[in-house]
DNA sequence: TACTTGACATATA
DNA sequence: ATATATGCCAAGT
């Protein structure tokens, strides 16, 4: 496959997300050095989410703080929710995460 | 080789 | 405030 180091950067950023916290695609994309390429971030994770790759893709959610439900995904939607709950992330009654608390904030000061 | 789809985000109406 | 429309890059078909 093409040496899409692009994916590698996404991988790095996602791997930097501390346990019990989540980051949005836009945030990851920006940190990865690709502002605006949020779509590719999510899709990149999807392709990079190999059963052999221990990528914490589960900590990456959309801007709504919700998990993206995808029938095509490797596991199932509830799997991600369970994994996050196991890390200490609390889900709202609407299945949304409180980004005010669990939103990963890098060394970026307002 | 060309076209379409894709784990979203942001701007505008 | 919500809904609709557009934009970005790469991989898949």
Tab-separated table of N, CA and C (backbone and C1' of nucleotides) in Angstrom:
chain	number	residue	atom	x	y	z
A	1	UNK	N	0.831	-1.209	0.000
A	1	UNK	CA	0.000	0.000	0.000
A	1	UNK	C	0.858	1.248	0.000
A	2	UNK	N	0.264	2.304	-0.437
A	2	UNK	CA	1.007	3.567	-0.477
A	2	UNK	C	1.401	3.974	0.949
A	3	UNK	N	2.562	4.508	1.061
A	3	UNK	CA	3.101	4.917	2.366
A	3	UNK	C	2.364	6.117	2.925
A	4	UNK	N	1.090	6.067	2.903
A	4	UNK	CA	0.307	7.196	3.414
A	4	UNK	C	0.689	7.520	4.855
A	5	UNK	N	1.765	8.221	4.985
A	5	UNK	CA	2.177	8.608	6.337
A	5	UNK	C	1.113	9.483	6.952
A	6	UNK	N	0.260	9.935	6.121
A	6	UNK	CA	-0.875	10.729	6.553
A	6	UNK	C	-1.624	9.953	7.634
A	7	UNK	N	-1.855	8.721	7.366
A	7	UNK	CA	-2.548	7.876	8.325
A	7	UNK	C	-1.706	7.699	9.583
A	8	UNK	N	-0.414	7.634	9.355
A	8	UNK	CA	0.479	7.439	10.483
A	8	UNK	C	0.343	8.577	11.481
A	9	UNK	N	0.159	9.786	10.973
A	9	UNK	CA	0.028	10.945	11.853
A	9	UNK	C	-1.265	10.832	12.640
A	10	UNK	N	-2.304	10.423	11.967
A	10	UNK	CA	-3.587	10.247	12.648
A	10	UNK	C	-3.398	9.220	13.763
A	11	UNK	N	-2.722	8.176	13.417
A	11	UNK	CA	-2.459	7.103	14.363
A	11	UNK	C	-1.740	7.643	15.595
A	12	UNK	N	-0.758	8.472	15.349
A	12	UNK	CA	0.017	9.044	16.450
A	12	UNK	C	-0.870	9.880	17.361
A	13	UNK	N	-1.614	10.772	16.755
A	13	UNK	CA	-2.469	11.668	17.539
A	13	UNK	C	-3.492	10.883	18.356
A	14	UNK	N	-4.126	9.946	17.706
A	14	UNK	CA	-5.134	9.150	18.403
A	14	UNK	C	-4.498	8.383	19.553
A	15	UNK	N	-3.300	7.931	19.321
A	15	UNK	CA	-2.599	7.173	20.359
A	15	UNK	C	-2.233	8.069	21.540
A	16	UNK	N	-2.224	9.367	21.274
A	16	UNK	CA	-1.874	10.305	22.344
A	16	UNK	C	-3.069	10.659	23.215
A	17	UNK	N	-4.203	10.195	22.825
A	17	UNK	CA	-5.387	10.487	23.623
A	17	UNK	C	-5.348	9.666	24.911
A	18	UNK	N	-5.351	10.360	26.037
A	18	UNK	CA	-5.291	9.665	27.330
A	18	UNK	C	-6.540	8.833	27.572
A	19	UNK	N	-6.378	7.815	28.337
A	19	UNK	CA	-7.516	6.942	28.630
A	19	UNK	C	-8.598	7.703	29.402
A	20	UNK	N	-9.797	7.438	29.047
A	20	UNK	CA	-10.902	8.101	29.735
A	20	UNK	C	-11.262	9.421	29.100
A	21	UNK	N	-10.631	9.724	27.962
A	21	UNK	CA	-10.954	10.982	27.290
A	21	UNK	C	-11.239	10.730	25.823
A	22	UNK	N	-11.907	11.650	25.206
A	22	UNK	CA	-12.241	11.475	23.797
A	22	UNK	C	-11.903	12.735	23.016
A	23	UNK	N	-11.688	12.575	21.730
A	23	UNK	CA	-11.365	13.731	20.885
A	23	UNK	C	-12.248	13.683	19.645
A	24	UNK	N	-12.526	14.852	19.123
A	24	UNK	CA	-13.374	14.897	17.930
A	24	UNK	C	-12.502	14.782	16.683
A	25	UNK	N	-13.114	14.402	15.602
A	25	UNK	CA	-12.383	14.234	14.349
A	25	UNK	C	-11.690	15.531	13.942
A	26	UNK	N	-12.419	16.616	14.073
A	26	UNK	CA	-11.845	17.901	13.691
A	26	UNK	C	-10.617	18.208	14.535
A	27	UNK	N	-10.690	17.868	15.801
A	27	UNK	CA	-9.568	18.142	16.681
A	27	UNK	C	-8.370	17.277	16.307
A	28	UNK	N	-8.622	16.033	16.092
A	28	UNK	CA	-7.549	15.120	15.709
A	28	UNK	C	-6.941	15.572	14.384
A	29	UNK	N	-7.797	15.929	13.457
A	29	UNK	CA	-7.316	16.364	12.142
A	29	UNK	C	-6.419	17.584	12.297
A	30	UNK	N	-6.843	18.508	13.137
A	30	UNK	CA	-6.063	19.723	13.320
A	30	UNK	C	-4.723	19.400	13.972
A	31	UNK	N	-4.758	18.565	14.984
A	31	UNK	CA	-3.525	18.199	15.687
A	31	UNK	C	-2.599	17.404	14.779
A	32	UNK	N	-3.200	16.650	13.895
A	32	UNK	CA	-2.394	15.836	12.987
A	32	UNK	C	-1.739	16.718	11.928
A	33	UNK	N	-2.237	17.946	11.844
A	33	UNK	CA	-1.643	18.861	10.864
A	33	UNK	C	-2.485	18.944	9.609
A	34	UNK	N	-3.704	18.533	9.708
A	34	UNK	CA	-4.595	18.590	8.553
A	34	UNK	C	-5.940	19.202	8.925
A	35	UNK	N	-5.968	20.492	9.160
A	35	UNK	CA	-7.201	21.161	9.538
A	35	UNK	C	-8.248	21.092	8.431
A	36	UNK	N	-9.396	20.647	8.761
A	36	UNK	CA	-10.456	20.570	7.760
A	36	UNK	C	-10.615	19.208	7.154
A	37	UNK	N	-9.655	18.344	7.396
A	37	UNK	CA	-9.743	17.019	6.801
A	37	UNK	C	-10.343	15.993	7.754
A	38	UNK	N	-11.302	16.453	8.481
A	38	UNK	CA	-11.920	15.571	9.470
A	38	UNK	C	-12.429	14.280	8.838
A	39	UNK	N	-12.983	14.390	7.689
A	39	UNK	CA	-13.524	13.183	7.037
A	39	UNK	C	-12.454	12.138	6.847
A	40	UNK	N	-11.348	12.572	6.359
A	40	UNK	CA	-10.279	11.621	6.105
A	40	UNK	C	-9.798	11.003	7.391
A	41	UNK	N	-9.866	11.764	8.460
A	41	UNK	CA	-9.426	11.227	9.744
A	41	UNK	C	-10.272	10.016	10.113
A	42	UNK	N	-11.554	10.215	10.085
A	42	UNK	CA	-12.445	9.108	10.431
A	42	UNK	C	-12.287	7.937	9.488
A	43	UNK	N	-12.237	8.233	8.239
A	43	UNK	CA	-12.111	7.166	7.255
A	43	UNK	C	-10.757	6.491	7.375
A	44	UNK	N	-9.763	7.282	7.672
A	44	UNK	CA	-8.416	6.731	7.830
A	44	UNK	C	-8.415	5.736	8.973
A	45	UNK	N	-9.060	6.099	10.048
A	45	UNK	CA	-9.108	5.204	11.201
A	45	UNK	C	-9.838	3.923	10.829
A	46	UNK	N	-10.852	4.091	10.056
A	46	UNK	CA	-11.635	2.931	9.647
A	46	UNK	C	-10.749	1.932	8.903
A	47	UNK	N	-9.954	2.439	8.013
A	47	UNK	CA	-9.075	1.566	7.228
A	47	UNK	C	-7.919	1.061	8.088
A	48	UNK	N	-7.521	1.915	9.024
A	48	UNK	CA	-6.383	1.544	9.841
A	48	UNK	C	-6.822	0.666	11.005
A	49	UNK	N	-8.100	0.654	11.249
A	49	UNK	CA	-8.624	-0.146	12.359
A	49	UNK	C	-8.577	-1.632	12.028
A	50	UNK	N	-7.404	-2.153	11.943
A	50	UNK	CA	-7.254	-3.583	11.690
A	50	UNK	C	-7.367	-4.344	13.003
A	51	UNK	N	-7.807	-5.558	12.921
A	51	UNK	CA	-7.937	-6.381	14.121
A	51	UNK	C	-6.588	-6.532	14.816
A	52	UNK	N	-5.527	-6.367	14.049
A	52	UNK	CA	-4.193	-6.528	14.609
A	52	UNK	C	-3.632	-5.200	15.098
A	53	UNK	N	-4.285	-4.117	14.704
A	53	UNK	CA	-3.804	-2.798	15.114
A	53	UNK	C	-4.532	-2.329	16.372
A	54	UNK	N	-3.767	-2.114	17.389
A	54	UNK	CA	-4.379	-1.660	18.647
A	54	UNK	C	-4.567	-0.153	18.620
A	55	UNK	N	-5.439	0.298	17.782
A	55	UNK	CA	-5.695	1.729	17.673
A	55	UNK	C	-6.922	2.110	18.507
A	56	UNK	N	-6.730	3.012	19.410
A	56	UNK	CA	-7.839	3.464	20.261
A	56	UNK	C	-8.839	4.317	19.508
A	57	UNK	N	-9.234	3.866	18.380
A	57	UNK	CA	-10.179	4.596	17.548
A	57	UNK	C	-11.481	4.839	18.298
A	58	UNK	N	-11.668	4.044	19.323
A	58	UNK	CA	-12.892	4.173	20.086
A	58	UNK	C	-12.954	5.496	20.819
A	59	UNK	N	-11.797	6.132	21.008
A	59	UNK	CA	-11.775	7.425	21.702
A	59	UNK	C	-12.018	8.574	20.744
A	60	UNK	N	-12.210	8.261	19.506
A	60	UNK	CA	-12.466	9.317	18.528
A	60	UNK	C	-13.952	9.363	18.190
A	61	UNK	N	-14.557	10.494	18.481
A	61	UNK	CA	-15.987	10.629	18.215
A	61	UNK	C	-16.239	11.873	17.364
A	62	UNK	N	-17.432	12.030	16.928
A	62	UNK	CA	-17.752	13.187	16.080
A	62	UNK	C	-17.937	14.437	16.926
A	63	UNK	N	-18.232	15.556	16.274
A	63	UNK	CA	-18.344	16.837	16.971
A	63	UNK	C	-19.517	16.854	17.926
A	64	UNK	N	-20.438	15.986	17.744
A	64	UNK	CA	-21.591	15.944	18.630
A	64	UNK	C	-21.276	15.189	19.914
A	65	UNK	N	-20.088	14.637	19.972
A	65	UNK	CA	-19.719	13.871	21.160
A	65	UNK	C	-20.379	12.510	21.145
A	66	UNK	N	-20.899	12.148	20.014
A	66	UNK	CA	-21.545	10.840	19.924
A	66	UNK	C	-20.701	9.899	19.071
A	67	UNK	N	-20.985	8.640	19.195
A	67	UNK	CA	-20.239	7.649	18.423
A	67	UNK	C	-20.899	7.487	17.057
A	68	UNK	N	-20.077	7.297	16.083
A	68	UNK	CA	-20.639	7.112	14.739
A	68	UNK	C	-21.085	5.671	14.573
A	69	UNK	N	-22.293	5.503	14.290
A	69	UNK	CA	-22.805	4.159	14.093
A	69	UNK	C	-22.562	3.711	12.665
A	70	UNK	N	-21.865	2.636	12.542
A	70	UNK	CA	-21.574	2.117	11.211
A	70	UNK	C	-21.766	0.611	11.147
A	71	UNK	N	-22.676	0.190	10.363
A	71	UNK	CA	-22.931	-1.239	10.210
A	71	UNK	C	-21.754	-1.943	9.541
A	72	UNK	N	-20.971	-1.164	8.808
A	72	UNK	CA	-19.841	-1.754	8.101
A	72	UNK	C	-18.668	-1.964	9.036
A	73	UNK	N	-18.741	-1.366	10.179
A	73	UNK	CA	-17.610	-1.388	11.077
A	73	UNK	C	-17.231	-2.790	11.504
A	74	UNK	N	-16.049	-2.845	11.968
A	74	UNK	CA	-15.447	-4.090	12.405
A	74	UNK	C	-16.274	-4.753	13.522
A	75	UNK	N	-16.606	-4.020	14.511
A	75	UNK	CA	-17.394	-4.619	15.587
A	75	UNK	C	-18.824	-4.155	15.497
A	76	UNK	N	-19.272	-3.565	16.537
A	76	UNK	CA	-20.627	-3.014	16.505
A	76	UNK	C	-20.637	-1.709	17.280
A	77	UNK	N	-21.688	-0.985	17.116
A	77	UNK	CA	-21.778	0.318	17.756
A	77	UNK	C	-21.712	0.222	19.276
A	78	UNK	N	-22.393	-0.729	19.821
A	78	UNK	CA	-22.404	-0.834	21.278
A	78	UNK	C	-21.037	-1.216	21.829
A	79	UNK	N	-20.233	-1.844	20.991
A	79	UNK	CA	-18.894	-2.229	21.438
A	79	UNK	C	-18.099	-0.995	21.842
A	80	UNK	N	-18.134	0.010	21.010
A	80	UNK	CA	-17.387	1.225	21.298
A	80	UNK	C	-17.887	1.860	22.579
A	81	UNK	N	-19.169	1.877	22.732
A	81	UNK	CA	-19.746	2.470	23.931
A	81	UNK	C	-19.279	1.722	25.186
A	82	UNK	N	-19.272	0.420	25.087
A	82	UNK	CA	-18.832	-0.391	26.221
A	82	UNK	C	-17.364	-0.119	26.542
A	83	UNK	N	-16.565	-0.036	25.490
A	83	UNK	CA	-15.140	0.202	25.690
A	83	UNK	C	-14.894	1.541	26.372
A	84	UNK	N	-15.609	2.544	25.916
A	84	UNK	CA	-15.433	3.868	26.507
A	84	UNK	C	-15.930	3.890	27.941
A	85	UNK	N	-17.016	3.247	28.180
A	85	UNK	CA	-17.542	3.211	29.546
A	85	UNK	C	-16.546	2.509	30.461
A	86	UNK	N	-15.882	1.526	29.896
A	86	UNK	CA	-14.890	0.775	30.676
A	86	UNK	C	-13.696	1.660	31.011
A	87	UNK	N	-13.511	2.741	30.227
A	87	UNK	CA	-12.388	3.634	30.475
A	87	UNK	C	-12.784	4.777	31.384
A	88	UNK	N	-14.039	4.821	31.725
A	88	UNK	CA	-14.484	5.854	32.659
A	88	UNK	C	-15.287	6.954	31.995
A	89	UNK	N	-15.569	6.796	30.733
A	89	UNK	CA	-16.324	7.839	30.033
A	89	UNK	C	-17.821	7.648	30.300
A	90	UNK	N	-18.441	8.716	30.666
A	90	UNK	CA	-19.866	8.646	30.971
A	90	UNK	C	-20.697	9.087	29.770
A	91	UNK	N	-21.656	8.280	29.430
A	91	UNK	CA	-22.523	8.615	28.300
A	91	UNK	C	-23.815	9.252	28.775
A	92	UNK	N	-24.256	10.206	28.012
A	92	UNK	CA	-25.492	10.894	28.359
A	92	UNK	C	-26.668	9.966	28.052
A	93	UNK	N	-27.816	10.379	28.505
A	93	UNK	CA	-28.994	9.544	28.258
A	93	UNK	C	-29.248	9.437	26.760
A	94	UNK	N	-28.705	10.394	26.038
A	94	UNK	CA	-28.889	10.389	24.596
A	94	UNK	C	-27.714	9.721	23.899
A	95	UNK	N	-26.876	9.072	24.665
A	95	UNK	CA	-25.736	8.389	24.081
A	95	UNK	C	-24.633	9.353	23.668
A	96	UNK	N	-24.644	10.516	24.290
A	96	UNK	CA	-23.610	11.501	23.951
A	96	UNK	C	-22.643	11.673	25.115
A	97	UNK	N	-21.406	12.001	24.785
A	97	UNK	CA	-20.390	12.193	25.820
A	97	UNK	C	-20.262	13.682	26.135
A	98	UNK	N	-20.052	13.995	27.395
A	98	UNK	CA	-19.903	15.389	27.798
A	98	UNK	C	-18.497	15.870	27.436
A	99	UNK	N	-18.400	16.488	26.284
A	99	UNK	CA	-17.094	16.948	25.815
A	99	UNK	C	-16.511	18.000	26.740
A	100	UNK	N	-17.357	18.593	27.530
A	100	UNK	CA	-16.879	19.605	28.480
A	100	UNK	C	-15.976	18.956	29.532
A	101	UNK	N	-16.196	17.691	29.768
A	101	UNK	CA	-15.408	16.982	30.780
A	101	UNK	C	-14.469	15.962	30.175
A	102	UNK	N	-14.980	15.199	29.239
A	102	UNK	CA	-14.173	14.127	28.655
A	102	UNK	C	-13.481	14.530	27.365
A	103	UNK	N	-13.795	15.709	26.885
A	103	UNK	CA	-13.126	16.164	25.659
A	103	UNK	C	-11.636	16.323	25.905
A	104	UNK	N	-10.849	15.630	25.167
A	104	UNK	CA	-9.386	15.694	25.336
A	104	UNK	C	-8.875	17.066	24.930
A	105	UNK	N	-8.165	17.688	25.859
A	105	UNK	CA	-7.615	19.003	25.556
A	105	UNK	C	-6.106	18.934	25.549
A	106	UNK	N	-5.514	18.978	24.374
A	106	UNK	CA	-4.060	18.939	24.229
A	106	UNK	C	-3.400	20.120	24.915
A	107	UNK	N	-2.122	20.243	24.746
A	107	UNK	CA	-1.381	21.328	25.405
A	107	UNK	C	-1.714	22.680	24.818
A	108	UNK	N	-2.869	22.745	24.285
A	108	UNK	CA	-3.271	24.004	23.665
A	108	UNK	C	-4.019	24.845	24.681
A	109	UNK	N	-3.533	26.003	24.949
A	109	UNK	CA	-4.173	26.845	25.956
A	109	UNK	C	-5.111	27.842	25.280
A	110	UNK	N	-6.352	27.645	25.476
A	110	UNK	CA	-7.371	28.511	24.859
A	110	UNK	C	-6.787	29.401	23.806
B	1	DT	P	-3.288	5.358	-15.989
B	1	DT	O5'	-4.804	5.758	-16.321
B	1	DT	C5'	-5.224	5.841	-17.681
B	1	DT	C4'	-6.638	6.372	-17.748
B	1	DT	C3'	-6.859	7.595	-16.852
B	1	DT	O3'	-7.776	8.492	-17.477
B	1	DT	C1'	-8.180	5.758	-16.098
B	2	DA	P	-8.215	9.809	-16.634
B	2	DA	O5'	-9.688	9.391	-16.125
B	2	DA	C5'	-10.647	8.924	-17.069
B	2	DA	C4'	-12.042	8.844	-16.445
B	2	DA	C3'	-12.392	10.043	-15.579
B	2	DA	O3'	-13.755	10.390	-15.771
B	2	DA	C1'	-12.353	8.068	-14.236
B	3	DC	P	-14.466	11.442	-14.749
B	3	DC	O5'	-15.260	10.451	-13.739
B	3	DC	C5'	-16.085	9.420	-14.279
B	3	DC	C4'	-16.957	8.773	-13.199
B	3	DC	C3'	-17.606	9.784	-12.267
B	3	DC	O3'	-18.908	9.350	-11.893
B	3	DC	C1'	-16.125	8.391	-11.036
B	4	DT	P	-19.723	10.129	-10.735
B	4	DT	O5'	-19.475	9.184	-9.464
B	4	DT	C5'	-19.776	7.786	-9.570
B	4	DT	C4'	-19.829	7.134	-8.197
B	4	DT	C3'	-20.543	7.969	-7.135
B	4	DT	O3'	-21.365	7.126	-6.334
B	4	DT	C1'	-18.275	7.594	-6.495
B	5	DT	P	-22.151	7.675	-5.085
B	5	DT	O5'	-21.197	7.174	-3.896
B	5	DT	C5'	-20.782	5.794	-3.878
B	5	DT	C4'	-19.854	5.533	-2.704
B	5	DT	C3'	-20.385	6.038	-1.367
B	5	DT	O3'	-20.208	5.024	-0.386
B	5	DT	C1'	-18.226	6.939	-1.789
B	6	DG	P	-20.895	5.191	0.990
B	6	DG	O5'	-19.668	5.749	1.883
B	6	DG	C5'	-18.493	4.938	2.027
B	6	DG	C4'	-17.479	5.689	2.888
B	6	DG	C3'	-18.139	6.433	4.036
B	6	DG	O3'	-17.599	5.984	5.292
B	6	DG	C1'	-16.653	7.852	2.815
B	7	DA	P	-18.765	5.507	6.190
B	7	DA	O5'	-18.149	6.061	7.549
B	7	DA	C5'	-18.654	5.618	8.791
B	7	DA	C4'	-18.259	6.594	9.869
B	7	DA	C3'	-17.641	7.952	9.466
B	7	DA	O3'	-18.231	8.940	10.257
B	7	DA	C1'	-16.320	6.923	11.065
B	8	DC	P	-19.189	10.033	9.561
B	8	DC	O5'	-18.305	11.339	9.834
B	8	DC	C5'	-17.603	11.521	11.037
B	8	DC	C4'	-16.886	12.866	11.020
B	8	DC	C3'	-17.655	13.949	11.775
B	8	DC	O3'	-16.752	14.735	12.547
B	8	DC	C1'	-17.336	14.614	9.543
B	9	DA	P	-17.299	15.938	13.385
B	9	DA	O5'	-16.925	17.143	12.408
B	9	DA	C5'	-15.574	17.291	11.973
B	9	DA	C4'	-15.339	18.686	11.423
B	9	DA	C3'	-15.991	19.780	12.256
B	9	DA	O3'	-15.115	20.893	12.368
B	9	DA	C1'	-16.925	19.778	10.057
B	10	DT	P	-15.589	22.183	13.165
B	10	DT	O5'	-16.033	23.153	11.957
B	10	DT	C5'	-15.178	23.238	10.790
B	10	DT	C4'	-15.784	24.211	9.785
B	10	DT	C3'	-16.454	25.411	10.452
B	10	DT	O3'	-16.134	26.604	9.734
B	10	DT	C1'	-18.028	24.272	9.095
B	11	DA	P	-16.823	27.991	10.224
B	11	DA	O5'	-17.795	28.281	8.974
B	11	DA	C5'	-17.294	28.148	7.643
B	11	DA	C4'	-18.359	28.576	6.631
B	11	DA	C3'	-19.108	29.838	7.038
B	11	DA	O3'	-19.365	30.655	5.889
B	11	DA	C1'	-20.633	28.016	6.886
B	12	DT	P	-20.192	32.018	6.060
B	12	DT	O5'	-21.623	31.575	5.492
B	12	DT	C5'	-21.700	30.879	4.248
B	12	DT	C4'	-23.159	30.624	3.863
B	12	DT	C3'	-24.073	31.807	4.134
B	12	DT	O3'	-24.991	31.977	3.049
B	12	DT	C1'	-24.856	29.910	5.316
B	13	DA	P	-26.167	33.085	3.119
B	13	DA	O5'	-27.414	32.145	3.452
B	13	DA	C5'	-27.709	31.017	2.641
B	13	DA	C4'	-29.140	30.563	2.866
B	13	DA	C3'	-30.114	31.712	3.058
B	13	DA	O3'	-31.378	31.443	2.446
B	13	DA	C1'	-30.008	30.401	5.038
C	1	DA	P	-28.176	28.396	20.916
C	1	DA	O5'	-29.368	27.753	20.052
C	1	DA	C5'	-30.546	27.324	20.681
C	1	DA	C4'	-31.510	26.844	19.607
C	1	DA	C3'	-30.879	25.759	18.754
C	1	DA	O3'	-31.515	24.496	19.029
C	1	DA	C1'	-31.747	27.537	17.391
C	2	DT	P	-30.903	23.221	18.305
C	2	DT	O5'	-31.583	23.188	16.855
C	2	DT	C5'	-32.991	23.365	16.733
C	2	DT	C4'	-33.414	23.247	15.273
C	2	DT	C3'	-32.844	22.013	14.572
C	2	DT	O3'	-33.813	21.469	13.681
C	2	DT	C1'	-32.130	23.948	13.431
C	3	DA	P	-33.462	20.164	12.793
C	3	DA	O5'	-33.217	20.855	11.362
C	3	DA	C5'	-34.234	21.644	10.775
C	3	DA	C4'	-33.914	21.963	9.313
C	3	DA	C3'	-33.379	20.766	8.531
C	3	DA	O3'	-33.916	20.748	7.207
C	3	DA	C1'	-31.748	22.514	8.581
C	4	DT	P	-33.411	19.666	6.142
C	4	DT	O5'	-32.405	20.555	5.266
C	4	DT	C5'	-32.827	21.839	4.804
C	4	DT	C4'	-31.785	22.455	3.877
C	4	DT	C3'	-31.144	21.455	2.923
C	4	DT	O3'	-31.038	22.024	1.617
C	4	DT	C1'	-29.463	22.505	4.228
C	5	DA	P	-30.297	21.251	0.430
C	5	DA	O5'	-28.837	21.925	0.482
C	5	DA	C5'	-28.717	23.344	0.351
C	5	DA	C4'	-27.263	23.770	0.099
C	5	DA	C3'	-26.512	22.848	-0.863
C	5	DA	O3'	-25.695	23.614	-1.759
C	5	DA	C1'	-25.423	22.870	1.263
C	6	DT	P	-24.722	22.874	-2.787
C	6	DT	O5'	-23.331	23.029	-1.997
C	6	DT	C5'	-22.943	24.339	-1.533
C	6	DT	C4'	-21.532	24.317	-0.961
C	6	DT	C3'	-20.535	23.549	-1.823
C	6	DT	O3'	-19.329	24.308	-1.922
C	6	DT	C1'	-20.559	22.647	0.372
C	7	DG	P	-18.112	23.720	-2.762
C	7	DG	O5'	-17.140	23.214	-1.586
C	7	DG	C5'	-16.807	24.110	-0.501
C	7	DG	C4'	-15.670	23.534	0.343
C	7	DG	C3'	-14.610	22.820	-0.503
C	7	DG	O3'	-13.316	23.094	0.005
C	7	DG	C1'	-15.621	21.279	1.006
C	8	DC	P	-12.100	22.849	-0.918
C	8	DC	O5'	-11.428	21.576	-0.218
C	8	DC	C5'	-10.658	21.726	0.961
C	8	DC	C4'	-10.285	20.378	1.563
C	8	DC	C3'	-9.619	19.435	0.551
C	8	DC	O3'	-8.210	19.461	0.751
C	8	DC	C1'	-11.382	18.326	1.745
C	9	DC	P	-7.300	18.916	-0.393
C	9	DC	O5'	-7.285	17.363	-0.011
C	9	DC	C5'	-6.774	16.961	1.243
C	9	DC	C4'	-6.669	15.449	1.327
C	9	DC	C3'	-5.976	14.826	0.120
C	9	DC	O3'	-5.027	13.874	0.549
C	9	DC	C1'	-8.190	13.924	0.375
C	10	DA	P	-4.230	13.058	-0.568
C	10	DA	O5'	-4.919	11.636	-0.347
C	10	DA	C5'	-5.225	11.232	0.975
C	10	DA	C4'	-5.945	9.907	1.010
C	10	DA	C3'	-5.419	8.901	-0.007
C	10	DA	O3'	-5.314	7.632	0.596
C	10	DA	C1'	-7.743	9.261	-0.364
C	11	DA	P	-4.728	6.424	-0.195
C	11	DA	O5'	-6.011	5.480	-0.266
C	11	DA	C5'	-6.750	5.234	0.927
C	11	DA	C4'	-7.992	4.411	0.637
C	11	DA	C3'	-7.724	3.172	-0.228
C	11	DA	O3'	-8.564	2.120	0.234
C	11	DA	C1'	-9.222	4.600	-1.354
C	12	DG	P	-8.515	0.713	-0.518
C	12	DG	O5'	-9.936	0.743	-1.258
C	12	DG	C5'	-11.107	1.088	-0.527
C	12	DG	C4'	-12.346	0.890	-1.389
C	12	DG	C3'	-12.284	-0.360	-2.255
C	12	DG	O3'	-13.554	-0.994	-2.267
C	12	DG	C1'	-12.488	1.579	-3.639
C	13	DT	P	-13.757	-2.323	-3.157
C	13	DT	O5'	-14.383	-1.703	-4.493
C	13	DT	C5'	-15.544	-0.869	-4.382
C	13	DT	C4'	-16.135	-0.616	-5.767
C	13	DT	C3'	-16.058	-1.832	-6.681
C	13	DT	O3'	-17.254	-1.967	-7.453
C	13	DT	C1'	-14.899	-0.027	-7.664
